[in-house]
Amino acid sequence: MCQVFISADPQSYESRTRSVRLHGVVTSIRLENLHWEVLEEIAARDGMSVTQLITRLYDELVQARGAVGNFASFLRVSALRYMALVAQNRIPADPSIPLRTLNPDTVLTGLQGWTHTPHPIQLS
């Protein structure tokens, strides 16, 4: 069993730090390369840069929770959650389908399959 995990490319678990400007404040975020790759995929699905995605996640987290604890950990969990939802077919694996077109209730409730609107909807 361990061979599945230990055979991973060592580059994937090396950390990389990126500087990101969140509302005029420069901050550094250190994540493993694999997490950066997943965040890049998520961002690309909706035509955003990773910085734009991170800013949006930060803003929506502050709006929903009122504060941000360990943001780097939140980003890691977001990447893992995305991959789990794709594996469970709750988010389509096809990267050409923008995430913003998915019905969040369907994704979150785990109903069989997924639905998306052919025209992008604006998420708040």
PDB file of C-alpha atoms in Angstrom:
ATOM      1  CA  MET A   1       0.000   0.000   0.000  1.00  0.00           C
ATOM      2  CA  CYS A   2       2.698   2.507   0.903  1.00  0.00           C
ATOM      3  CA  GLN A   3       4.254   2.151  -2.563  1.00  0.00           C
ATOM      4  CA  VAL A   4       1.288   4.104  -3.957  1.00  0.00           C
ATOM      5  CA  PHE A   5       2.278   7.075  -1.798  1.00  0.00           C
ATOM      6  CA  ILE A   6       6.062   6.806  -1.609  1.00  0.00           C
ATOM      7  CA  SER A   7       6.358   6.589  -5.389  1.00  0.00           C
ATOM      8  CA  ALA A   8       5.143  10.203  -5.676  1.00  0.00           C
ATOM      9  CA  ASP A   9       7.488  12.585  -7.425  1.00  0.00           C
ATOM     10  CA  PRO A  10       9.507  14.334  -4.675  1.00  0.00           C
ATOM     11  CA  GLN A  11       8.921  17.632  -6.517  1.00  0.00           C
ATOM     12  CA  SER A  12       5.225  17.350  -5.667  1.00  0.00           C
ATOM     13  CA  TYR A  13       5.824  17.598  -1.917  1.00  0.00           C
ATOM     14  CA  GLU A  14       8.526  20.240  -1.996  1.00  0.00           C
ATOM     15  CA  SER A  15       7.269  23.568  -0.693  1.00  0.00           C
ATOM     16  CA  ARG A  16       7.174  26.782  -2.644  1.00  0.00           C
ATOM     17  CA  THR A  17       6.450  30.254  -1.322  1.00  0.00           C
ATOM     18  CA  ARG A  18       4.520  32.792  -3.347  1.00  0.00           C
ATOM     19  CA  SER A  19       3.947  36.413  -2.524  1.00  0.00           C
ATOM     20  CA  VAL A  20       0.352  37.475  -2.925  1.00  0.00           C
ATOM     21  CA  ARG A  21      -1.179  40.929  -2.596  1.00  0.00           C
ATOM     22  CA  LEU A  22      -4.490  40.793  -0.731  1.00  0.00           C
ATOM     23  CA  HIS A  23      -6.183  44.189  -0.790  1.00  0.00           C
ATOM     24  CA  GLY A  24      -2.919  46.064  -0.959  1.00  0.00           C
ATOM     25  CA  VAL A  25      -1.125  43.981   1.660  1.00  0.00           C
ATOM     26  CA  VAL A  26       1.638  41.669   0.479  1.00  0.00           C
ATOM     27  CA  THR A  27       1.680  38.314   2.218  1.00  0.00           C
ATOM     28  CA  SER A  28       3.625  35.118   1.623  1.00  0.00           C
ATOM     29  CA  ILE A  29       1.940  31.746   1.312  1.00  0.00           C
ATOM     30  CA  ARG A  30       3.971  28.554   1.516  1.00  0.00           C
ATOM     31  CA  LEU A  31       2.389  25.413   0.060  1.00  0.00           C
ATOM     32  CA  GLU A  32       3.579  22.159  -1.429  1.00  0.00           C
ATOM     33  CA  ASN A  33       3.881  22.154  -5.222  1.00  0.00           C
ATOM     34  CA  LEU A  34       1.008  19.693  -5.593  1.00  0.00           C
ATOM     35  CA  HIS A  35      -1.329  22.072  -3.754  1.00  0.00           C
ATOM     36  CA  TRP A  36      -0.241  24.948  -6.012  1.00  0.00           C
ATOM     37  CA  GLU A  37      -0.974  22.758  -9.060  1.00  0.00           C
ATOM     38  CA  VAL A  38      -4.488  21.966  -7.842  1.00  0.00           C
ATOM     39  CA  LEU A  39      -5.165  25.638  -7.074  1.00  0.00           C
ATOM     40  CA  GLU A  40      -3.952  26.497 -10.588  1.00  0.00           C
ATOM     41  CA  GLU A  41      -6.421  23.973 -12.025  1.00  0.00           C
ATOM     42  CA  ILE A  42      -9.285  25.373  -9.958  1.00  0.00           C
ATOM     43  CA  ALA A  43      -8.439  28.927 -11.006  1.00  0.00           C
ATOM     44  CA  ALA A  44      -8.055  28.015 -14.679  1.00  0.00           C
ATOM     45  CA  ARG A  45     -11.503  26.415 -14.764  1.00  0.00           C
ATOM     46  CA  ASP A  46     -13.027  29.842 -14.122  1.00  0.00           C
ATOM     47  CA  GLY A  47     -10.531  31.872 -16.131  1.00  0.00           C
ATOM     48  CA  MET A  48      -8.745  33.285 -13.090  1.00  0.00           C
ATOM     49  CA  SER A  49      -5.148  33.506 -12.010  1.00  0.00           C
ATOM     50  CA  VAL A  50      -4.138  31.764  -8.782  1.00  0.00           C
ATOM     51  CA  THR A  51      -3.813  35.170  -7.132  1.00  0.00           C
ATOM     52  CA  GLN A  52      -7.371  36.061  -8.162  1.00  0.00           C
ATOM     53  CA  LEU A  53      -8.618  32.724  -6.819  1.00  0.00           C
ATOM     54  CA  ILE A  54      -6.772  33.175  -3.529  1.00  0.00           C
ATOM     55  CA  THR A  55      -8.174  36.696  -3.141  1.00  0.00           C
ATOM     56  CA  ARG A  56     -11.693  35.473  -3.814  1.00  0.00           C
ATOM     57  CA  LEU A  57     -11.337  32.569  -1.372  1.00  0.00           C
ATOM     58  CA  TYR A  58      -9.953  34.940   1.259  1.00  0.00           C
ATOM     59  CA  ASP A  59     -12.781  37.448   0.783  1.00  0.00           C
ATOM     60  CA  GLU A  60     -15.504  34.795   0.866  1.00  0.00           C
ATOM     61  CA  LEU A  61     -13.946  33.138   3.932  1.00  0.00           C
ATOM     62  CA  VAL A  62     -13.884  36.469   5.766  1.00  0.00           C
ATOM     63  CA  GLN A  63     -17.480  37.142   4.706  1.00  0.00           C
ATOM     64  CA  ALA A  64     -18.667  33.692   5.862  1.00  0.00           C
ATOM     65  CA  ARG A  65     -16.569  33.286   9.018  1.00  0.00           C
ATOM     66  CA  GLY A  66     -15.629  36.837   9.964  1.00  0.00           C
ATOM     67  CA  ALA A  67     -11.956  35.969  10.340  1.00  0.00           C
ATOM     68  CA  VAL A  68      -9.195  33.931   8.775  1.00  0.00           C
ATOM     69  CA  GLY A  69      -7.177  31.575  10.945  1.00  0.00           C
ATOM     70  CA  ASN A  70      -4.473  29.559   9.225  1.00  0.00           C
ATOM     71  CA  PHE A  71      -5.076  30.560   5.606  1.00  0.00           C
ATOM     72  CA  ALA A  72      -2.377  28.288   4.170  1.00  0.00           C
ATOM     73  CA  SER A  73      -4.056  25.301   5.823  1.00  0.00           C
ATOM     74  CA  PHE A  74      -7.403  26.467   4.448  1.00  0.00           C
ATOM     75  CA  LEU A  75      -5.894  26.511   0.938  1.00  0.00           C
ATOM     76  CA  ARG A  76      -4.498  22.988   1.403  1.00  0.00           C
ATOM     77  CA  VAL A  77      -7.884  21.719   2.545  1.00  0.00           C
ATOM     78  CA  SER A  78      -9.580  23.512  -0.365  1.00  0.00           C
ATOM     79  CA  ALA A  79      -7.266  21.758  -2.843  1.00  0.00           C
ATOM     80  CA  LEU A  80      -7.850  18.370  -1.204  1.00  0.00           C
ATOM     81  CA  ARG A  81     -11.580  18.947  -1.029  1.00  0.00           C
ATOM     82  CA  TYR A  82     -11.684  19.833  -4.718  1.00  0.00           C
ATOM     83  CA  MET A  83      -9.845  16.620  -5.610  1.00  0.00           C
ATOM     84  CA  ALA A  84     -12.154  14.550  -3.381  1.00  0.00           C
ATOM     85  CA  LEU A  85     -15.258  16.109  -4.940  1.00  0.00           C
ATOM     86  CA  VAL A  86     -13.917  15.351  -8.424  1.00  0.00           C
ATOM     87  CA  ALA A  87     -13.147  11.754  -7.381  1.00  0.00           C
ATOM     88  CA  GLN A  88     -16.702  11.410  -6.025  1.00  0.00           C
ATOM     89  CA  ASN A  89     -18.109  12.811  -9.295  1.00  0.00           C
ATOM     90  CA  ARG A  90     -19.701  15.665  -7.354  1.00  0.00           C
ATOM     91  CA  ILE A  91     -17.637  18.049  -9.517  1.00  0.00           C
ATOM     92  CA  PRO A  92     -17.080  17.074 -13.159  1.00  0.00           C
ATOM     93  CA  ALA A  93     -13.516  16.037 -13.983  1.00  0.00           C
ATOM     94  CA  ASP A  94     -13.725  17.891 -17.301  1.00  0.00           C
ATOM     95  CA  PRO A  95     -11.653  21.057 -16.701  1.00  0.00           C
ATOM     96  CA  SER A  96     -13.477  22.862 -19.515  1.00  0.00           C
ATOM     97  CA  ILE A  97     -16.594  23.070 -17.322  1.00  0.00           C
ATOM     98  CA  PRO A  98     -16.268  26.205 -15.175  1.00  0.00           C
ATOM     99  CA  LEU A  99     -16.906  25.680 -11.479  1.00  0.00           C
ATOM    100  CA  ARG A 100     -19.006  28.851 -11.372  1.00  0.00           C
ATOM    101  CA  THR A 101     -21.588  27.106 -13.592  1.00  0.00           C
ATOM    102  CA  LEU A 102     -22.182  24.296 -11.086  1.00  0.00           C
ATOM    103  CA  ASN A 103     -25.080  24.253  -8.677  1.00  0.00           C
ATOM    104  CA  PRO A 104     -23.417  24.520  -5.218  1.00  0.00           C
ATOM    105  CA  ASP A 105     -26.351  22.836  -3.476  1.00  0.00           C
ATOM    106  CA  THR A 106     -26.044  19.798  -5.728  1.00  0.00           C
ATOM    107  CA  VAL A 107     -22.288  19.614  -5.163  1.00  0.00           C
ATOM    108  CA  LEU A 108     -22.587  20.007  -1.392  1.00  0.00           C
ATOM    109  CA  THR A 109     -25.508  17.635  -0.861  1.00  0.00           C
ATOM    110  CA  GLY A 110     -23.819  14.885  -2.841  1.00  0.00           C
ATOM    111  CA  LEU A 111     -26.808  14.170  -5.030  1.00  0.00           C
ATOM    112  CA  GLN A 112     -26.088  11.733  -7.795  1.00  0.00           C
ATOM    113  CA  GLY A 113     -24.356  13.422 -10.677  1.00  0.00           C
ATOM    114  CA  TRP A 114     -24.020  17.159 -11.097  1.00  0.00           C
ATOM    115  CA  THR A 115     -25.737  19.905 -12.964  1.00  0.00           C
ATOM    116  CA  HIS A 116     -24.377  23.015 -14.496  1.00  0.00           C
ATOM    117  CA  THR A 117     -25.833  25.912 -16.357  1.00  0.00           C
ATOM    118  CA  PRO A 118     -24.520  26.499 -19.864  1.00  0.00           C
ATOM    119  CA  HIS A 119     -24.176  30.206 -19.113  1.00  0.00           C
ATOM    120  CA  PRO A 120     -21.977  31.264 -16.196  1.00  0.00           C
ATOM    121  CA  ILE A 121     -23.756  32.489 -13.103  1.00  0.00           C
ATOM    122  CA  GLN A 122     -22.239  35.063 -10.808  1.00  0.00           C
ATOM    123  CA  LEU A 123     -21.360  33.688  -7.370  1.00  0.00           C
ATOM    124  CA  SER A 124     -21.330  36.174  -4.541  1.00  0.00           C
TER     125      SER A 124
END
